[in-house]
mmCIF file of C-alpha atoms (C1' of nucleotides) in Angstrom:
data_model
loop_
_atom_site.group_PDB
_atom_site.id
_atom_site.type_symbol
_atom_site.label_atom_id
_atom_site.label_comp_id
_atom_site.label_asym_id
_atom_site.label_seq_id
_atom_site.Cartn_x
_atom_site.Cartn_y
_atom_site.Cartn_z
ATOM 1 C CA MET M 13 -0.064 0.061 0.000
ATOM 2 C CA GLN M 14 1.924 3.128 -1.224
ATOM 3 C CA LEU M 15 1.388 7.117 -0.027
ATOM 4 C CA GLU M 16 -1.725 8.290 -1.522
ATOM 5 C CA GLN M 17 -1.585 11.850 -3.500
ATOM 6 C CA PRO M 18 -2.603 14.774 -1.670
ATOM 7 C CA THR M 19 -6.696 15.218 -2.820
ATOM 8 C CA GLY M 20 -8.730 18.222 -2.548
ATOM 9 C CA ALA M 21 -9.967 17.910 1.109
ATOM 10 C CA VAL M 22 -6.106 17.912 1.963
ATOM 11 C CA PHE M 23 -5.948 21.478 0.036
ATOM 12 C CA VAL M 24 -8.713 22.895 2.185
ATOM 13 C CA GLN M 25 -7.345 22.184 5.109
ATOM 14 C CA THR M 26 -3.878 23.514 4.166
ATOM 15 C CA THR M 27 -5.634 27.036 3.215
ATOM 16 C CA LEU M 28 -7.860 26.800 6.708
ATOM 17 C CA LYS M 29 -4.570 26.121 8.260
ATOM 18 C CA VAL M 30 -2.804 29.599 7.283
ATOM 19 C CA LEU M 31 -6.143 31.222 7.823
ATOM 20 C CA GLY M 32 -7.817 29.556 10.726
ATOM 21 C CA GLY M 33 -6.937 31.812 13.859
ATOM 22 C CA LYS M 34 -9.278 33.469 15.380
ATOM 23 C CA TRP M 35 -8.064 36.815 14.252
ATOM 24 C CA LYS M 36 -6.375 36.374 11.491
ATOM 25 C CA LEU M 37 -8.924 36.681 8.210
ATOM 26 C CA LEU M 38 -9.957 39.800 10.384
ATOM 27 C CA ILE M 39 -6.184 40.963 10.352
ATOM 28 C CA LEU M 40 -5.623 40.470 6.218
ATOM 29 C CA TRP M 41 -8.485 42.208 5.697
ATOM 30 C CA TYR M 42 -7.212 45.328 7.630
ATOM 31 C CA LEU M 43 -3.893 45.090 5.957
ATOM 32 C CA LYS M 44 -5.488 44.423 2.271
ATOM 33 C CA ASP M 45 -6.005 47.604 0.986
ATOM 34 C CA GLU M 46 -2.744 49.333 3.014
ATOM 35 C CA PRO M 47 0.306 48.806 4.781
ATOM 36 C CA LYS M 48 -0.856 49.221 8.514
ATOM 37 C CA ARG M 49 1.323 49.939 12.027
ATOM 38 C CA PHE M 50 0.428 47.574 14.707
ATOM 39 C CA SER M 51 -0.873 50.504 17.121
ATOM 40 C CA GLU M 52 -3.575 50.864 13.910
ATOM 41 C CA LEU M 53 -4.084 47.367 13.925
ATOM 42 C CA LYS M 54 -4.630 47.308 17.634
ATOM 43 C CA ARG M 55 -7.322 49.996 16.934
ATOM 44 C CA SER M 56 -8.901 48.828 14.094
ATOM 45 C CA ILE M 57 -9.935 45.561 16.561
ATOM 46 C CA PRO M 58 -10.329 46.812 20.248
ATOM 47 C CA ASN M 59 -11.180 43.512 21.508
ATOM 48 C CA ILE M 60 -7.749 41.667 20.857
ATOM 49 C CA THR M 61 -4.930 41.627 23.458
ATOM 50 C CA GLU M 62 -1.790 42.975 22.032
ATOM 51 C CA LYS M 63 -0.697 39.318 22.829
ATOM 52 C CA MET M 64 -2.813 38.059 20.454
ATOM 53 C CA LEU M 65 -2.074 40.878 18.079
ATOM 54 C CA MET M 66 1.568 40.227 18.289
ATOM 55 C CA GLN M 67 1.032 36.148 18.249
ATOM 56 C CA GLN M 68 -1.739 36.053 14.870
ATOM 57 C CA LEU M 69 0.721 38.649 13.411
ATOM 58 C CA ARG M 70 3.947 36.396 13.566
ATOM 59 C CA GLU M 71 2.288 33.420 12.387
ATOM 60 C CA LEU M 72 1.111 34.903 9.319
ATOM 61 C CA GLU M 73 4.608 36.212 8.838
ATOM 62 C CA LYS M 74 6.018 32.927 9.133
ATOM 63 C CA ASP M 75 3.408 31.473 6.596
ATOM 64 C CA GLU M 76 5.023 34.675 4.284
ATOM 65 C CA ILE M 77 1.454 36.072 3.753
ATOM 66 C CA ILE M 78 2.663 39.510 5.622
ATOM 67 C CA VAL M 79 5.828 41.567 5.918
ATOM 68 C CA ARG M 80 7.098 43.254 8.729
ATOM 69 C CA ASN M 81 8.812 46.395 8.101
ATOM 70 C CA VAL M 82 10.591 48.293 10.824
ATOM 71 C CA ARG M 83 11.914 52.097 11.464
ATOM 72 C CA SER M 84 13.916 52.081 13.824
ATOM 73 C CA THR M 85 12.805 56.253 14.572
ATOM 74 C CA VAL M 86 11.791 57.624 17.652
ATOM 75 C CA PRO M 87 9.266 56.563 18.365
ATOM 76 C CA LEU M 88 9.398 52.992 17.010
ATOM 77 C CA LYS M 89 7.508 52.366 13.720
ATOM 78 C CA VAL M 90 6.536 49.078 12.449
ATOM 79 C CA GLU M 91 4.145 48.772 9.227
ATOM 80 C CA TYR M 92 2.869 45.243 8.460
ATOM 81 C CA SER M 93 1.495 45.114 4.910
ATOM 82 C CA PHE M 94 0.879 41.892 2.293
ATOM 83 C CA SER M 95 3.995 40.248 0.779
ATOM 84 C CA ASP M 96 4.046 39.546 -2.704
ATOM 85 C CA TYR M 97 3.054 35.685 -2.051
ATOM 86 C CA GLY M 98 0.588 37.260 0.017
ATOM 87 C CA LYS M 99 -1.135 38.701 -2.457
ATOM 88 C CA THR M 100 -2.010 35.640 -4.143
ATOM 89 C CA ILE M 101 -4.630 35.062 -1.287
ATOM 90 C CA ILE M 102 -6.728 38.126 -1.531
ATOM 91 C CA PRO M 103 -8.633 36.485 -4.687
ATOM 92 C CA VAL M 104 -9.658 33.546 -1.366
ATOM 93 C CA LEU M 105 -10.996 36.770 0.930
ATOM 94 C CA ILE M 106 -13.277 37.961 -1.547
ATOM 95 C CA PRO M 107 -15.937 35.355 -2.337
ATOM 96 C CA LEU M 108 -15.333 34.284 1.702
ATOM 97 C CA CYS M 109 -16.701 38.017 2.487
ATOM 98 C CA ASP M 110 -19.121 37.790 -0.288
ATOM 99 C CA TRP M 111 -20.650 34.727 1.042
ATOM 100 C CA GLY M 112 -20.826 35.676 4.706
ATOM 101 C CA LYS M 113 -22.238 38.526 3.746
ATOM 102 C CA GLU M 114 -25.454 36.763 2.064
ATOM 103 C CA HIS M 115 -25.114 34.532 5.029
ATOM 104 C CA LEU M 116 -25.836 37.035 7.678
ATOM 105 C CA GLN M 117 -28.873 38.859 5.593
ATOM 106 C CA ARG M 118 -30.448 35.157 5.380
ATOM 107 C CA ILE M 119 -29.849 34.006 9.181
ATOM 108 C CA ASN M 120 -31.127 37.674 10.036
ATOM 109 C CA SER M 121 -34.548 37.434 8.347
ATOM 110 C CA MET K 264 -22.500 57.386 18.824
ATOM 111 C CA GLN K 265 -24.423 54.631 16.410
ATOM 112 C CA LEU K 266 -23.771 51.405 15.518
ATOM 113 C CA GLU K 267 -21.715 50.420 12.894
ATOM 114 C CA GLN K 268 -22.901 48.768 9.618
ATOM 115 C CA PRO K 269 -21.131 45.588 9.485
ATOM 116 C CA THR K 270 -18.038 45.523 7.105
ATOM 117 C CA GLY K 271 -15.920 42.781 5.064
ATOM 118 C CA ALA K 272 -14.037 41.662 8.141
ATOM 119 C CA VAL K 273 -17.404 41.265 9.952
ATOM 120 C CA PHE K 274 -18.390 39.439 6.692
ATOM 121 C CA VAL K 275 -15.493 37.259 6.799
ATOM 122 C CA GLN K 276 -15.394 36.381 10.205
ATOM 123 C CA THR K 277 -19.108 35.007 9.652
ATOM 124 C CA THR K 278 -17.774 32.215 7.095
ATOM 125 C CA LEU K 279 -15.142 31.020 8.789
ATOM 126 C CA LYS K 280 -17.445 30.279 12.055
ATOM 127 C CA VAL K 281 -19.400 28.172 9.713
ATOM 128 C CA LEU K 282 -16.970 26.505 8.044
ATOM 129 C CA GLY K 283 -14.206 26.963 11.126
ATOM 130 C CA GLY K 284 -14.404 23.150 12.712
ATOM 131 C CA LYS K 285 -11.129 21.273 12.533
ATOM 132 C CA TRP K 286 -13.282 18.370 10.466
ATOM 133 C CA LYS K 287 -16.349 20.787 8.332
ATOM 134 C CA LEU K 288 -13.845 21.993 5.541
ATOM 135 C CA LEU K 289 -13.371 18.063 4.804
ATOM 136 C CA ILE K 290 -16.691 16.496 5.558
ATOM 137 C CA LEU K 291 -17.731 19.056 3.012
ATOM 138 C CA TRP K 292 -15.407 18.355 0.577
ATOM 139 C CA TYR K 293 -16.063 14.590 0.831
ATOM 140 C CA LEU K 294 -20.071 15.442 0.278
ATOM 141 C CA LYS K 295 -19.568 18.253 -2.129
ATOM 142 C CA ASP K 296 -20.193 15.634 -5.820
ATOM 143 C CA GLU K 297 -22.819 13.104 -4.115
ATOM 144 C CA PRO K 298 -24.592 12.176 -0.530
ATOM 145 C CA LYS K 299 -22.492 10.068 1.464
ATOM 146 C CA ARG K 300 -23.562 7.591 4.233
ATOM 147 C CA PHE K 301 -22.493 8.336 7.905
ATOM 148 C CA SER K 302 -20.421 5.468 8.035
ATOM 149 C CA GLU K 303 -18.910 6.305 4.212
ATOM 150 C CA LEU K 304 -17.661 9.967 5.838
ATOM 151 C CA LYS K 305 -16.414 7.942 8.896
ATOM 152 C CA ARG K 306 -14.293 5.720 6.665
ATOM 153 C CA SER K 307 -13.297 8.495 4.344
ATOM 154 C CA ILE K 308 -11.976 10.303 7.663
ATOM 155 C CA PRO K 309 -10.525 7.319 9.701
ATOM 156 C CA ASN K 310 -8.848 10.063 11.981
ATOM 157 C CA ILE K 311 -12.211 11.581 13.182
ATOM 158 C CA THR K 312 -14.297 10.107 16.162
ATOM 159 C CA GLU K 313 -17.715 9.396 15.908
ATOM 160 C CA LYS K 314 -18.504 12.140 18.380
ATOM 161 C CA MET K 315 -16.725 14.744 16.098
ATOM 162 C CA LEU K 316 -18.351 13.407 13.072
ATOM 163 C CA MET K 317 -21.642 13.470 14.312
ATOM 164 C CA GLN K 318 -20.946 17.146 16.458
ATOM 165 C CA GLN K 319 -19.752 18.708 13.154
ATOM 166 C CA LEU K 320 -22.902 17.172 10.674
ATOM 167 C CA ARG K 321 -25.165 18.603 13.152
ATOM 168 C CA GLU K 322 -23.854 21.608 13.354
ATOM 169 C CA LEU K 323 -23.449 22.102 9.518
ATOM 170 C CA GLU K 324 -27.336 20.713 9.917
ATOM 171 C CA LYS K 325 -28.292 23.436 11.562
ATOM 172 C CA ASP K 326 -26.390 26.255 9.644
ATOM 173 C CA GLU K 327 -28.611 24.698 6.863
ATOM 174 C CA ILE K 328 -25.580 23.699 4.805
ATOM 175 C CA ILE K 329 -26.554 19.926 4.732
ATOM 176 C CA VAL K 330 -29.776 17.677 4.792
ATOM 177 C CA ARG K 331 -30.056 14.954 6.480
ATOM 178 C CA ASN K 332 -31.876 12.362 5.430
ATOM 179 C CA VAL K 333 -32.988 8.636 7.043
ATOM 180 C CA ARG K 334 -34.235 5.840 5.526
ATOM 181 C CA SER K 335 -35.982 3.511 8.562
ATOM 182 C CA THR K 336 -35.117 0.280 7.156
ATOM 183 C CA VAL K 337 -32.579 -2.238 8.430
ATOM 184 C CA PRO K 338 -30.289 -1.866 8.912
ATOM 185 C CA LEU K 339 -30.885 2.137 9.277
ATOM 186 C CA LYS K 340 -29.457 4.101 6.222
ATOM 187 C CA VAL K 341 -28.907 7.695 6.891
ATOM 188 C CA GLU K 342 -27.416 9.853 4.123
ATOM 189 C CA TYR K 343 -25.936 13.490 4.553
ATOM 190 C CA SER K 344 -25.914 15.766 1.357
ATOM 191 C CA PHE K 345 -25.707 19.543 0.163
ATOM 192 C CA SER K 346 -28.612 21.354 0.712
ATOM 193 C CA ASP K 347 -29.585 24.053 -1.694
ATOM 194 C CA TYR K 348 -28.477 26.690 0.065
ATOM 195 C CA GLY K 349 -25.410 24.515 1.392
ATOM 196 C CA LYS K 350 -24.344 24.655 -2.342
ATOM 197 C CA THR K 351 -23.871 27.831 -2.799
ATOM 198 C CA ILE K 352 -20.566 27.457 -0.145
ATOM 199 C CA ILE K 353 -19.207 25.301 -3.359
ATOM 200 C CA PRO K 354 -17.750 29.048 -4.885
ATOM 201 C CA VAL K 355 -15.631 29.206 -1.920
ATOM 202 C CA LEU K 356 -14.377 26.181 -1.689
ATOM 203 C CA ILE K 357 -13.011 26.194 -4.616
ATOM 204 C CA PRO K 358 -10.623 29.099 -4.198
ATOM 205 C CA LEU K 359 -9.727 27.798 -1.105
ATOM 206 C CA CYS K 360 -8.778 24.413 -2.144
ATOM 207 C CA ASP K 361 -6.981 26.062 -5.197
ATOM 208 C CA TRP K 362 -4.869 28.268 -3.289
ATOM 209 C CA GLY K 363 -3.912 25.279 -0.615
ATOM 210 C CA LYS K 364 -2.829 23.523 -3.704
ATOM 211 C CA GLU K 365 -0.494 25.979 -4.622
ATOM 212 C CA HIS K 366 1.130 27.119 -0.921
ATOM 213 C CA LEU K 367 1.508 22.744 -0.429
ATOM 214 C CA GLN K 368 3.626 22.789 -3.386
ATOM 215 C CA ARG K 369 5.267 25.646 -1.890
ATOM 216 C CA ILE K 370 6.517 25.034 1.444
ATOM 217 C CA ASN K 371 7.647 21.224 -0.069
ATOM 218 C CA SER K 372 10.113 23.161 -2.126
ATOM 219 C "C1'" DC G 129 -25.514 1.091 11.315
ATOM 220 C "C1'" DC G 130 -25.958 5.215 13.655
ATOM 221 C "C1'" DG G 131 -25.793 7.012 17.069
ATOM 222 C "C1'" DT G 132 -25.202 8.648 22.766
ATOM 223 C "C1'" DA G 133 -22.962 9.537 27.316
ATOM 224 C "C1'" DT G 134 -18.932 10.407 30.260
ATOM 225 C "C1'" DC G 135 -15.137 11.474 31.241
ATOM 226 C "C1'" DC G 136 -10.836 14.115 30.243
ATOM 227 C "C1'" DT G 137 -6.674 16.543 27.834
ATOM 228 C "C1'" DC G 138 -4.554 20.170 25.429
ATOM 229 C "C1'" DT G 139 -4.494 24.481 23.638
ATOM 230 C "C1'" DA G 140 -6.147 28.781 21.806
ATOM 231 C "C1'" DC G 141 -6.780 32.340 23.885
ATOM 232 C "C1'" DG G 142 -7.162 36.065 27.404
ATOM 233 C "C1'" DA G 143 -5.876 39.545 31.584
ATOM 234 C "C1'" DT G 144 -2.415 41.905 33.379
ATOM 235 C "C1'" DA G 145 1.479 43.748 34.257
ATOM 236 C "C1'" DC G 146 5.948 45.095 32.613
ATOM 237 C "C1'" DT G 147 10.045 46.669 29.121
ATOM 238 C "C1'" DG G 148 13.344 48.310 25.326
ATOM 239 C "C1'" DC Q 164 5.193 52.618 20.155
ATOM 240 C "C1'" DA Q 165 5.490 48.115 19.708
ATOM 241 C "C1'" DG Q 166 6.242 44.829 21.892
ATOM 242 C "C1'" DT Q 167 7.529 40.066 26.213
ATOM 243 C "C1'" DA Q 168 6.364 36.953 30.529
ATOM 244 C "C1'" DT Q 169 2.831 35.066 32.877
ATOM 245 C "C1'" DC Q 170 -0.434 33.101 34.621
ATOM 246 C "C1'" DG Q 171 -5.428 31.296 34.435
ATOM 247 C "C1'" DT Q 172 -9.254 29.854 31.417
ATOM 248 C "C1'" DA Q 173 -13.087 27.813 28.694
ATOM 249 C "C1'" DG Q 174 -14.033 25.081 25.262
ATOM 250 C "C1'" DA Q 175 -12.576 22.455 21.304
ATOM 251 C "C1'" DG Q 176 -11.181 17.933 20.310
ATOM 252 C "C1'" DG Q 177 -10.442 13.037 21.552
ATOM 253 C "C1'" DA Q 178 -10.905 8.001 23.775
ATOM 254 C "C1'" DT Q 179 -14.188 4.604 25.171
ATOM 255 C "C1'" DA Q 180 -17.653 2.348 26.525
ATOM 256 C "C1'" DC Q 181 -22.459 2.077 25.256
ATOM 257 C "C1'" DG Q 182 -27.858 1.918 23.128
ATOM 258 C "C1'" DG Q 183 -32.069 1.585 19.556
#
DNA sequence: CCGTATCCTCTACGATACTG
DNA sequence: CAGTATCGTAGAGGATACGG
């Protein structure tokens, strides 16, 4: 019995692992159009703790979806933005958003 | 200060709630082309426990993504399939799958 | 065959305080 | 401003046994 080839089932799971954190989709959505500073993200997502924001950003960075850019000015300036590779995930985000919108309308009526 | 309108950020989160369980995407993928019996799903996903399979199916049913169809024959025959509404989520699954495939190739090289 | 009922583990997430 | 370090908790997920 030989190893099976990955199938569609494996692929969808793979994507979910990258996007699956509680805040990741949210973060990516806010980063989609323009780079944002740490504090800007924090303000955009009031409920998130600094620890979680940090953690999720690091994971997205490790998956090479986003890029961390540091200016060693005073005060410190750190910007997060999509990497070129990360941008390939935007076509995935759009249908996700569209369906969520429809679904929200459905369950609210 | 009035309540804000839902934005794209909220929408993506909504979709993730429906698809977010550890096994849901996997289950949906196997159900995508044809209805499957409980035992067939169990066989397709060897690592899942009956409890988890049951639980995730129930949640997908509650979200009206899938439909449970019972034949009271002996032995019992229960089939799960996409609802008409559930089928609207397939266009979301496809990009998810495509990106996962590309990503797998990327991290394996 | 298709579940339910217990009990248990583990980790994702959070609250809070502190630092370069 | 942009983080790190600790400690704590809820709930998702799992193992196992049993029931219609």
